[in-house]
mmCIF file of C-alpha atoms in Angstrom:
data_model
loop_
_atom_site.group_PDB
_atom_site.id
_atom_site.type_symbol
_atom_site.label_atom_id
_atom_site.label_comp_id
_atom_site.label_asym_id
_atom_site.label_seq_id
_atom_site.Cartn_x
_atom_site.Cartn_y
_atom_site.Cartn_z
ATOM 1 C CA MET A 1 14.717 -40.599 -20.061
ATOM 2 C CA SER A 2 16.488 -39.275 -23.186
ATOM 3 C CA ALA A 3 19.093 -36.521 -23.086
ATOM 4 C CA LYS A 4 17.028 -34.431 -25.541
ATOM 5 C CA PHE A 5 13.988 -34.660 -23.273
ATOM 6 C CA MET A 6 16.057 -33.607 -20.239
ATOM 7 C CA ILE A 7 17.422 -30.601 -22.136
ATOM 8 C CA LEU A 8 13.875 -29.614 -23.147
ATOM 9 C CA VAL A 9 12.690 -29.812 -19.520
ATOM 10 C CA LEU A 10 15.626 -27.700 -18.325
ATOM 11 C CA CYS A 11 14.930 -25.095 -21.011
ATOM 12 C CA ILE A 12 11.273 -24.871 -19.976
ATOM 13 C CA LEU A 13 12.237 -24.512 -16.313
ATOM 14 C CA THR A 14 14.778 -21.813 -17.155
ATOM 15 C CA ILE A 15 12.212 -19.862 -19.161
ATOM 16 C CA SER A 16 9.683 -20.202 -16.312
ATOM 17 C CA VAL A 17 12.162 -18.828 -13.772
ATOM 18 C CA LYS A 18 13.008 -15.894 -16.034
ATOM 19 C CA LEU A 19 9.339 -15.089 -16.600
ATOM 20 C CA CYS A 20 8.673 -15.245 -12.867
ATOM 21 C CA SER A 21 11.549 -12.900 -12.078
ATOM 22 C CA GLN A 22 10.245 -10.424 -14.633
ATOM 23 C CA GLU A 23 6.948 -10.050 -12.767
ATOM 24 C CA VAL A 24 8.440 -7.853 -10.020
ATOM 25 C CA LEU A 25 10.573 -4.750 -10.251
ATOM 26 C CA GLU A 26 12.737 -2.859 -7.788
ATOM 27 C CA VAL A 27 12.295 0.875 -8.316
ATOM 28 C CA ASN A 28 15.273 3.001 -7.354
ATOM 29 C CA GLN A 29 13.546 6.328 -7.873
ATOM 30 C CA ILE A 30 9.900 7.279 -7.448
ATOM 31 C CA GLU A 31 8.039 10.540 -7.778
ATOM 32 C CA SER A 32 8.047 12.032 -4.298
ATOM 33 C CA GLY A 33 4.827 12.276 -2.310
ATOM 34 C CA THR A 34 6.313 14.768 0.169
ATOM 35 C CA GLU A 35 5.075 17.853 -1.687
ATOM 36 C CA PHE A 36 1.463 16.702 -1.564
ATOM 37 C CA TRP A 37 1.518 15.581 2.056
ATOM 38 C CA GLU A 38 3.014 18.886 3.210
ATOM 39 C CA LEU A 39 0.264 20.687 1.284
ATOM 40 C CA TYR A 40 -2.368 18.364 2.761
ATOM 41 C CA ASP A 41 -1.190 19.094 6.315
ATOM 42 C CA GLU A 42 -1.437 22.819 5.555
ATOM 43 C CA VAL A 43 -4.929 22.641 4.040
ATOM 44 C CA VAL A 44 -6.749 20.271 6.415
ATOM 45 C CA PRO A 45 -6.965 22.716 9.377
ATOM 46 C CA ILE A 46 -8.392 25.382 7.044
ATOM 47 C CA ILE A 47 -11.214 23.287 5.561
ATOM 48 C CA GLU A 48 -13.597 23.513 8.528
ATOM 49 C CA THR A 49 -13.410 27.308 8.765
ATOM 50 C CA ASP A 50 -12.853 28.423 5.159
ATOM 51 C CA THR A 51 -13.550 25.881 2.419
ATOM 52 C CA ASN A 52 -12.991 28.448 -0.334
ATOM 53 C CA ALA A 53 -9.509 29.228 0.978
ATOM 54 C CA ALA A 54 -8.722 25.504 1.102
ATOM 55 C CA ILE A 55 -9.912 25.078 -2.487
ATOM 56 C CA LYS A 56 -7.769 28.032 -3.595
ATOM 57 C CA LEU A 57 -4.647 26.533 -2.003
ATOM 58 C CA TYR A 58 -5.217 23.223 -3.766
ATOM 59 C CA GLU A 59 -5.987 24.885 -7.111
ATOM 60 C CA ASP A 60 -2.879 27.070 -6.993
ATOM 61 C CA ALA A 61 -0.720 24.087 -6.087
ATOM 62 C CA PHE A 62 -2.202 22.022 -8.933
ATOM 63 C CA HIS A 63 -1.317 24.660 -11.522
ATOM 64 C CA ASN A 64 2.149 25.367 -10.097
ATOM 65 C CA THR A 65 3.521 21.853 -9.607
ATOM 66 C CA LYS A 66 5.070 19.481 -12.125
ATOM 67 C CA ASN A 67 4.686 16.508 -9.789
ATOM 68 C CA ASN A 68 1.988 14.177 -11.157
ATOM 69 C CA PHE A 69 1.506 12.426 -7.817
ATOM 70 C CA THR A 70 0.717 15.826 -6.298
ATOM 71 C CA LYS A 71 -1.639 16.745 -9.152
ATOM 72 C CA SER A 72 -3.543 13.447 -8.997
ATOM 73 C CA SER A 73 -3.829 13.570 -5.211
ATOM 74 C CA ILE A 74 -5.084 17.168 -5.321
ATOM 75 C CA ILE A 75 -7.839 16.150 -7.749
ATOM 76 C CA HIS A 76 -9.001 13.525 -5.265
ATOM 77 C CA GLN A 77 -9.197 16.144 -2.493
ATOM 78 C CA LEU A 78 -10.851 18.799 -4.663
ATOM 79 C CA GLY A 79 -13.471 16.352 -5.923
ATOM 80 C CA THR A 80 -14.865 16.210 -2.395
ATOM 81 C CA LEU A 81 -14.460 19.935 -1.675
ATOM 82 C CA TYR A 82 -16.196 20.873 -4.938
ATOM 83 C CA SER A 83 -19.324 18.997 -3.807
ATOM 84 C CA THR A 84 -20.724 22.038 -1.972
ATOM 85 C CA PRO A 85 -20.154 24.684 -4.677
ATOM 86 C CA LYS A 86 -20.841 21.965 -7.294
ATOM 87 C CA GLN A 87 -17.811 22.887 -9.391
ATOM 88 C CA PHE A 88 -17.411 19.425 -10.870
ATOM 89 C CA ASP A 89 -16.730 20.820 -14.343
ATOM 90 C CA LYS A 90 -13.595 22.480 -12.976
ATOM 91 C CA CYS A 91 -12.499 19.192 -11.412
ATOM 92 C CA LEU A 92 -13.078 17.326 -14.674
ATOM 93 C CA SER A 93 -10.953 19.904 -16.511
ATOM 94 C CA MET A 94 -8.058 19.063 -14.194
ATOM 95 C CA CYS A 95 -8.590 15.368 -14.897
ATOM 96 C CA GLU A 96 -8.652 16.096 -18.616
ATOM 97 C CA GLU A 97 -5.350 17.967 -18.400
ATOM 98 C CA LEU A 98 -3.657 14.958 -16.824
ATOM 99 C CA VAL A 99 -5.220 12.422 -19.187
ATOM 100 C CA LYS A 100 -4.125 14.424 -22.237
ATOM 101 C CA SER A 101 -0.575 14.434 -20.851
ATOM 102 C CA GLY A 102 -0.657 10.630 -20.587
ATOM 103 C CA VAL A 103 -1.338 10.407 -16.838
ATOM 104 C CA SER A 104 -4.350 8.283 -15.889
ATOM 105 C CA VAL A 105 -6.707 9.343 -13.101
ATOM 106 C CA PHE A 106 -8.981 7.532 -10.666
ATOM 107 C CA PHE A 107 -12.435 7.178 -12.283
ATOM 108 C CA THR A 108 -13.429 3.583 -11.587
ATOM 109 C CA LEU A 109 -12.735 0.665 -9.256
ATOM 110 C CA ARG A 110 -13.821 -2.881 -10.125
ATOM 111 C CA ASP A 111 -15.887 -1.446 -13.015
ATOM 112 C CA LYS A 112 -17.821 0.832 -10.664
ATOM 113 C CA THR A 113 -17.734 4.622 -10.438
ATOM 114 C CA TYR A 114 -15.227 5.604 -7.768
ATOM 115 C CA PRO A 115 -14.482 7.894 -5.958
ATOM 116 C CA SER A 116 -18.126 8.819 -5.406
ATOM 117 C CA PHE A 117 -17.772 12.404 -6.665
ATOM 118 C CA THR A 118 -16.882 11.132 -10.155
ATOM 119 C CA LYS A 119 -20.541 10.105 -10.516
ATOM 120 C CA GLU A 120 -21.239 13.817 -11.050
ATOM 121 C CA PHE A 121 -19.029 13.796 -14.156
ATOM 122 C CA GLU A 122 -21.683 11.761 -15.965
ATOM 123 C CA ASN A 123 -23.738 14.951 -16.325
ATOM 124 C CA ILE A 124 -20.946 16.659 -18.289
ATOM 125 C CA ASP A 125 -21.001 16.112 -22.066
ATOM 126 C CA ARG A 126 -17.259 15.637 -22.604
ATOM 127 C CA TYR A 127 -16.853 13.089 -19.814
ATOM 128 C CA PRO A 128 -17.402 9.920 -21.934
ATOM 129 C CA SER A 129 -14.556 10.929 -24.246
ATOM 130 C CA ILE A 130 -12.199 11.636 -21.323
ATOM 131 C CA LEU A 131 -13.196 8.374 -19.646
ATOM 132 C CA GLU A 132 -12.483 6.433 -22.838
ATOM 133 C CA GLN A 133 -9.023 8.002 -23.151
ATOM 134 C CA ASN A 134 -8.325 7.301 -19.491
ATOM 135 C CA ASN A 135 -9.438 3.670 -19.755
ATOM 136 C CA GLU A 136 -7.125 3.189 -22.716
ATOM 137 C CA LEU A 137 -4.195 4.527 -20.682
ATOM 138 C CA VAL A 138 -5.037 2.161 -17.820
ATOM 139 C CA LYS A 139 -5.385 -0.789 -20.196
ATOM 140 C CA LYS A 140 -1.976 -0.148 -21.768
ATOM 141 C CA MET A 141 -0.301 0.252 -18.383
ATOM 142 C CA ASN A 142 -1.815 -2.981 -17.089
ATOM 143 C CA GLU A 143 -0.157 -4.806 -19.976
ATOM 144 C CA ILE A 144 3.314 -3.806 -18.772
ATOM 145 C CA THR A 145 2.947 -3.041 -15.047
ATOM 146 C CA LYS A 146 4.660 -5.282 -12.505
ATOM 147 C CA ALA A 147 4.505 -5.454 -8.743
ATOM 148 C CA GLU A 148 7.094 -2.958 -7.548
ATOM 149 C CA TYR A 149 9.115 -2.449 -4.405
ATOM 150 C CA TYR A 150 11.229 0.380 -3.078
ATOM 151 C CA ILE A 151 14.020 -0.334 -0.600
ATOM 152 C CA GLN A 152 14.884 2.173 2.100
ATOM 153 C CA LYS A 153 18.285 1.370 3.537
ATOM 154 C CA PRO A 154 18.988 2.251 7.170
ATOM 155 C CA ASN A 155 21.107 5.245 8.072
ATOM 156 C CA ASN A 156 24.842 4.516 7.798
ATOM 157 C CA PHE A 157 24.080 1.383 5.792
ATOM 158 C CA ASN A 158 26.885 -1.202 5.726
ATOM 159 C CA GLU A 159 26.576 -3.747 2.909
ATOM 160 C CA ASN A 160 28.620 -6.268 4.916
ATOM 161 C CA LYS A 161 26.263 -6.212 7.892
ATOM 162 C CA LYS A 162 23.090 -8.270 8.376
ATOM 163 C CA TYR A 163 19.950 -6.212 8.925
ATOM 164 C CA PRO A 164 16.424 -7.020 10.086
ATOM 165 C CA LEU A 165 13.740 -6.587 7.426
ATOM 166 C CA PHE A 166 10.446 -4.678 7.622
ATOM 167 C CA MET A 167 8.132 -5.258 4.615
ATOM 168 C CA ILE A 168 5.021 -3.071 4.217
ATOM 169 C CA PHE A 169 1.995 -3.730 1.981
ATOM 170 C CA HIS A 170 -0.712 -1.227 1.080
ATOM 171 C CA GLY A 171 -4.427 -1.880 1.555
ATOM 172 C CA GLY A 172 -7.013 -2.703 -1.121
ATOM 173 C CA ILE A 173 -5.683 0.145 -3.239
ATOM 174 C CA GLY A 174 -2.556 2.150 -2.538
ATOM 175 C CA SER A 175 0.919 3.231 -3.530
ATOM 176 C CA ILE A 176 4.511 3.332 -2.344
ATOM 177 C CA GLN A 177 4.197 7.090 -1.729
ATOM 178 C CA ASN A 178 1.251 6.627 0.630
ATOM 179 C CA LEU A 179 3.059 3.850 2.485
ATOM 180 C CA GLN A 180 6.092 6.096 2.928
ATOM 181 C CA HIS A 181 3.879 8.782 4.427
ATOM 182 C CA TYR A 182 1.805 6.738 6.850
ATOM 183 C CA TRP A 183 4.556 4.327 7.913
ATOM 184 C CA ARG A 184 7.271 6.965 8.366
ATOM 185 C CA SER A 185 9.427 6.171 11.376
ATOM 186 C CA ALA A 186 12.801 7.457 12.514
ATOM 187 C CA PHE A 187 13.199 4.194 14.437
ATOM 188 C CA LEU A 188 12.813 2.083 11.290
ATOM 189 C CA ASN A 189 15.097 4.425 9.344
ATOM 190 C CA GLU A 190 17.825 3.800 11.886
ATOM 191 C CA ASN A 191 17.528 0.058 12.390
ATOM 192 C CA TYR A 192 15.781 -1.755 9.517
ATOM 193 C CA ILE A 193 15.903 -2.346 5.820
ATOM 194 C CA VAL A 194 12.387 -1.173 4.992
ATOM 195 C CA VAL A 195 10.639 -2.393 1.849
ATOM 196 C CA TYR A 196 7.535 -0.644 0.507
ATOM 197 C CA VAL A 197 5.551 -2.876 -1.857
ATOM 198 C CA GLN A 198 2.824 -1.923 -4.335
ATOM 199 C CA GLY A 199 0.778 -4.396 -6.359
ATOM 200 C CA GLY A 200 0.980 -5.178 -10.054
ATOM 201 C CA ASN A 201 -2.667 -4.391 -10.843
ATOM 202 C CA PHE A 202 -2.656 -0.840 -12.265
ATOM 203 C CA ILE A 203 -5.718 1.223 -11.238
ATOM 204 C CA CYS A 204 -4.430 4.670 -12.199
ATOM 205 C CA SER A 205 -1.144 6.558 -12.082
ATOM 206 C CA ILE A 206 -1.150 6.711 -8.264
ATOM 207 C CA LYS A 207 -3.204 3.647 -7.304
ATOM 208 C CA ARG A 208 -2.386 -0.070 -7.388
ATOM 209 C CA ARG A 209 -3.948 -3.344 -6.249
ATOM 210 C CA PHE A 210 -2.214 -6.631 -5.509
ATOM 211 C CA GLY A 211 -4.714 -8.748 -7.420
ATOM 212 C CA PRO A 212 -4.757 -12.563 -7.587
ATOM 213 C CA GLU A 213 -0.971 -12.782 -8.102
ATOM 214 C CA GLY A 214 -0.203 -10.689 -5.023
ATOM 215 C CA LYS A 215 1.181 -13.458 -2.814
ATOM 216 C CA THR A 216 3.276 -14.900 -5.639
ATOM 217 C CA ASP A 217 4.704 -11.450 -6.388
ATOM 218 C CA ILE A 218 5.572 -10.797 -2.749
ATOM 219 C CA LYS A 219 7.310 -14.151 -2.372
ATOM 220 C CA GLU A 220 9.391 -13.308 -5.442
ATOM 221 C CA ILE A 221 10.216 -9.872 -4.015
ATOM 222 C CA PHE A 222 11.273 -11.448 -0.712
ATOM 223 C CA LYS A 223 13.478 -13.902 -2.611
ATOM 224 C CA LYS A 224 15.152 -11.103 -4.580
ATOM 225 C CA ILE A 225 15.767 -9.028 -1.443
ATOM 226 C CA ARG A 226 17.497 -11.979 0.211
ATOM 227 C CA GLU A 227 19.661 -12.393 -2.887
ATOM 228 C CA ASP A 228 20.633 -8.713 -3.016
ATOM 229 C CA TYR A 229 21.053 -7.863 0.684
ATOM 230 C CA LEU A 230 22.316 -9.473 3.873
ATOM 231 C CA ILE A 231 19.082 -10.090 5.779
ATOM 232 C CA ASP A 232 18.750 -11.412 9.314
ATOM 233 C CA THR A 233 16.022 -13.938 8.480
ATOM 234 C CA SER A 234 15.251 -14.427 12.175
ATOM 235 C CA LYS A 235 14.040 -10.817 12.258
ATOM 236 C CA VAL A 236 11.567 -10.377 9.422
ATOM 237 C CA ILE A 237 8.465 -8.302 10.155
ATOM 238 C CA LEU A 238 5.502 -8.118 7.770
ATOM 239 C CA ALA A 239 3.232 -5.098 8.014
ATOM 240 C CA GLY A 240 0.290 -3.430 6.344
ATOM 241 C CA GLN A 241 -2.972 -1.588 6.775
ATOM 242 C CA SER A 242 -6.482 -2.896 6.080
ATOM 243 C CA ALA A 243 -6.230 -5.510 3.289
ATOM 244 C CA GLY A 244 -2.437 -5.163 3.501
ATOM 245 C CA GLY A 245 -2.720 -6.415 7.070
ATOM 246 C CA MET A 246 -4.824 -9.326 5.843
ATOM 247 C CA LEU A 247 -2.135 -10.092 3.263
ATOM 248 C CA SER A 248 0.545 -10.054 5.982
ATOM 249 C CA ILE A 249 -1.449 -12.542 8.068
ATOM 250 C CA ASP A 250 -1.989 -14.804 5.068
ATOM 251 C CA LEU A 251 1.710 -14.807 4.166
ATOM 252 C CA ALA A 252 2.678 -15.730 7.734
ATOM 253 C CA ILE A 253 0.084 -18.342 8.725
ATOM 254 C CA ASN A 254 0.469 -20.160 5.408
ATOM 255 C CA ASN A 255 4.263 -20.188 5.706
ATOM 256 C CA HIS A 256 4.859 -18.228 2.509
ATOM 257 C CA ILE A 257 7.342 -16.070 4.425
ATOM 258 C CA SER A 258 8.827 -17.043 7.770
ATOM 259 C CA ALA A 259 8.147 -13.986 9.925
ATOM 260 C CA GLN A 260 9.185 -13.003 13.416
ATOM 261 C CA GLY A 261 6.154 -10.764 13.773
ATOM 262 C CA LEU A 262 3.323 -8.799 12.195
ATOM 263 C CA VAL A 263 2.454 -5.115 12.600
ATOM 264 C CA LEU A 264 -1.161 -4.704 11.500
ATOM 265 C CA ALA A 265 -2.952 -1.372 11.193
ATOM 266 C CA PHE A 266 -6.766 -1.828 11.250
ATOM 267 C CA PRO A 267 -6.410 -5.214 9.480
ATOM 268 C CA VAL A 268 -9.124 -7.095 7.622
ATOM 269 C CA LYS A 269 -9.629 -10.683 8.769
ATOM 270 C CA PRO A 270 -8.696 -13.268 6.092
ATOM 271 C CA ARG A 271 -11.524 -15.473 4.841
ATOM 272 C CA GLU A 272 -9.646 -18.659 5.679
ATOM 273 C CA PHE A 273 -8.824 -17.833 9.262
ATOM 274 C CA GLY A 274 -9.556 -19.910 12.307
ATOM 275 C CA ALA A 275 -7.908 -21.899 15.052
ATOM 276 C CA ASP A 276 -7.497 -24.944 12.797
ATOM 277 C CA GLU A 277 -5.709 -22.988 10.058
ATOM 278 C CA ILE A 278 -3.322 -21.335 12.490
ATOM 279 C CA TYR A 279 -2.699 -24.490 14.500
ATOM 280 C CA SER A 280 -1.967 -26.576 11.411
ATOM 281 C CA SER A 281 0.517 -23.987 10.166
ATOM 282 C CA GLY A 282 2.713 -24.816 13.132
ATOM 283 C CA LEU A 283 3.673 -21.223 13.852
ATOM 284 C CA LYS A 284 6.400 -20.839 16.418
ATOM 285 C CA GLY A 285 7.683 -17.575 17.798
ATOM 286 C CA LEU A 286 5.337 -15.331 15.809
ATOM 287 C CA ARG A 287 4.268 -12.194 17.694
ATOM 288 C CA ILE A 288 1.512 -9.890 16.495
ATOM 289 C CA SER A 289 0.617 -6.256 17.119
ATOM 290 C CA MET A 290 -2.708 -4.786 15.960
ATOM 291 C CA ILE A 291 -3.569 -1.078 16.001
ATOM 292 C CA CYS A 292 -7.324 -0.582 15.665
ATOM 293 C CA GLY A 293 -10.146 1.942 16.072
ATOM 294 C CA GLU A 294 -13.304 1.665 18.169
ATOM 295 C CA ASN A 295 -15.404 2.909 15.241
ATOM 296 C CA ASP A 296 -13.845 0.618 12.643
ATOM 297 C CA TRP A 297 -16.328 -1.577 10.755
ATOM 298 C CA ALA A 298 -13.715 -4.364 10.978
ATOM 299 C CA LEU A 299 -13.161 -4.158 14.759
ATOM 300 C CA GLU A 300 -15.223 -7.193 15.786
ATOM 301 C CA ARG A 301 -13.275 -9.409 13.384
ATOM 302 C CA GLN A 302 -10.020 -7.944 14.671
ATOM 303 C CA LYS A 303 -11.046 -8.875 18.217
ATOM 304 C CA GLU A 304 -11.958 -12.369 16.998
ATOM 305 C CA MET A 305 -8.445 -12.789 15.610
ATOM 306 C CA SER A 306 -6.916 -11.697 18.912
ATOM 307 C CA VAL A 307 -9.033 -14.258 20.806
ATOM 308 C CA ILE A 308 -7.952 -17.036 18.431
ATOM 309 C CA PHE A 309 -4.301 -16.045 18.814
ATOM 310 C CA ASP A 310 -4.727 -16.110 22.608
ATOM 311 C CA LYS A 311 -6.230 -19.610 22.518
ATOM 312 C CA LEU A 312 -3.273 -20.873 20.507
ATOM 313 C CA ASP A 313 -0.692 -19.092 22.686
ATOM 314 C CA VAL A 314 0.379 -16.770 19.869
ATOM 315 C CA PRO A 315 1.574 -13.624 21.711
ATOM 316 C CA ASN A 316 -0.375 -10.600 20.520
ATOM 317 C CA ARG A 317 -1.326 -7.093 21.539
ATOM 318 C CA ILE A 318 -4.336 -5.119 20.347
ATOM 319 C CA VAL A 319 -4.542 -1.356 20.834
ATOM 320 C CA ILE A 320 -7.952 0.243 20.249
ATOM 321 C CA TYR A 321 -8.218 4.010 19.795
ATOM 322 C CA PRO A 322 -11.619 5.193 21.114
ATOM 323 C CA ASP A 323 -12.181 7.930 18.510
ATOM 324 C CA ASN A 324 -10.769 6.208 15.426
ATOM 325 C CA GLY A 325 -12.360 4.282 12.595
ATOM 326 C CA HIS A 326 -10.676 2.441 9.715
ATOM 327 C CA GLU A 327 -7.702 4.801 9.791
ATOM 328 C CA PHE A 328 -4.261 5.525 11.186
ATOM 329 C CA PRO A 329 -4.021 7.149 14.636
ATOM 330 C CA ASP A 330 -2.175 10.456 14.868
ATOM 331 C CA ASP A 331 0.654 8.879 16.870
ATOM 332 C CA PHE A 332 1.084 5.858 14.616
ATOM 333 C CA SER A 333 4.868 6.314 14.403
ATOM 334 C CA SER A 334 5.075 5.700 18.159
ATOM 335 C CA GLN A 335 2.903 2.597 17.755
ATOM 336 C CA ILE A 336 5.387 1.266 15.202
ATOM 337 C CA VAL A 337 8.141 1.477 17.829
ATOM 338 C CA LYS A 338 5.960 -0.134 20.520
ATOM 339 C CA SER A 339 4.954 -2.892 18.106
ATOM 340 C CA VAL A 340 8.546 -3.706 17.142
ATOM 341 C CA ASN A 341 9.601 -3.715 20.807
ATOM 342 C CA PHE A 342 6.745 -6.119 21.586
ATOM 343 C CA ILE A 343 7.769 -8.406 18.724
ATOM 344 C CA ASP A 344 11.411 -8.336 19.857
ATOM 345 C CA GLN A 345 10.530 -9.597 23.349
ATOM 346 C CA LYS A 346 11.910 -13.056 24.003
#
């Protein structure tokens, strides 16, 4: 083999590595979701007794905040609340304000109208123009968007100390801000390096998907974290809700990431999942915790996974909340602690 050919091969490999590393991005600062979630907690108890008062709180907050995550999230809530008074024109005006400022909103998912209330916009004359502007924003962002991750260091972080790692993936669509809200845990804050991951498929300013490159992106993120931080690789936990739980399972049983355990909130069962797949992966030491709801459309498949894990002597626990569906229980932070303690059992 000639020296010139070897140099060419090395150059190609170097370029490939650089391109791969450019597909993920660590974000050091993100627009906070705290303002919206505090507002949400204030409004929810009011909705059942006084919808108009709830609408007024959301409207006032929309016009008074400069936080685009808050504005976009409020639109999603108001779209549903406006269904009774049929004030969809007012909701579209809020969308238009954001779009004109360069912030895309959630009009479609997989080329279908979504959320459902946006179907009502089709009866408003100016909607096609707003939709076109919004789609152009989404298109441009998808050309430059990468899978992103935000690292939360434990309290009193010591860069010379090895830490266990807790990686969290959103569901079919999601964001880092939503992960931070639902997976908040004083226990994790104290003991783990926590990594919140959002996909590289841009849906709108506050929604992402992992897309077909999701697993590749996550493996690259895991690699970069190990390069940048001292990680105890014997204590890596993968976690996620819904499709994020499915992604966690896939990463573990196919040996993409060597995990100590999985924390799965109402997970979706992977398509390629059975005793043969798990047995052939040669998993050793993996422990799994699933938090589910009795009214979840995915519950039967979740039970099937637990049975398969039992047959293959993969330690697992499944907690089923009698009044819950495809959603987080109110005491989910305590379930995080119980799940980690279960995984840490020898």
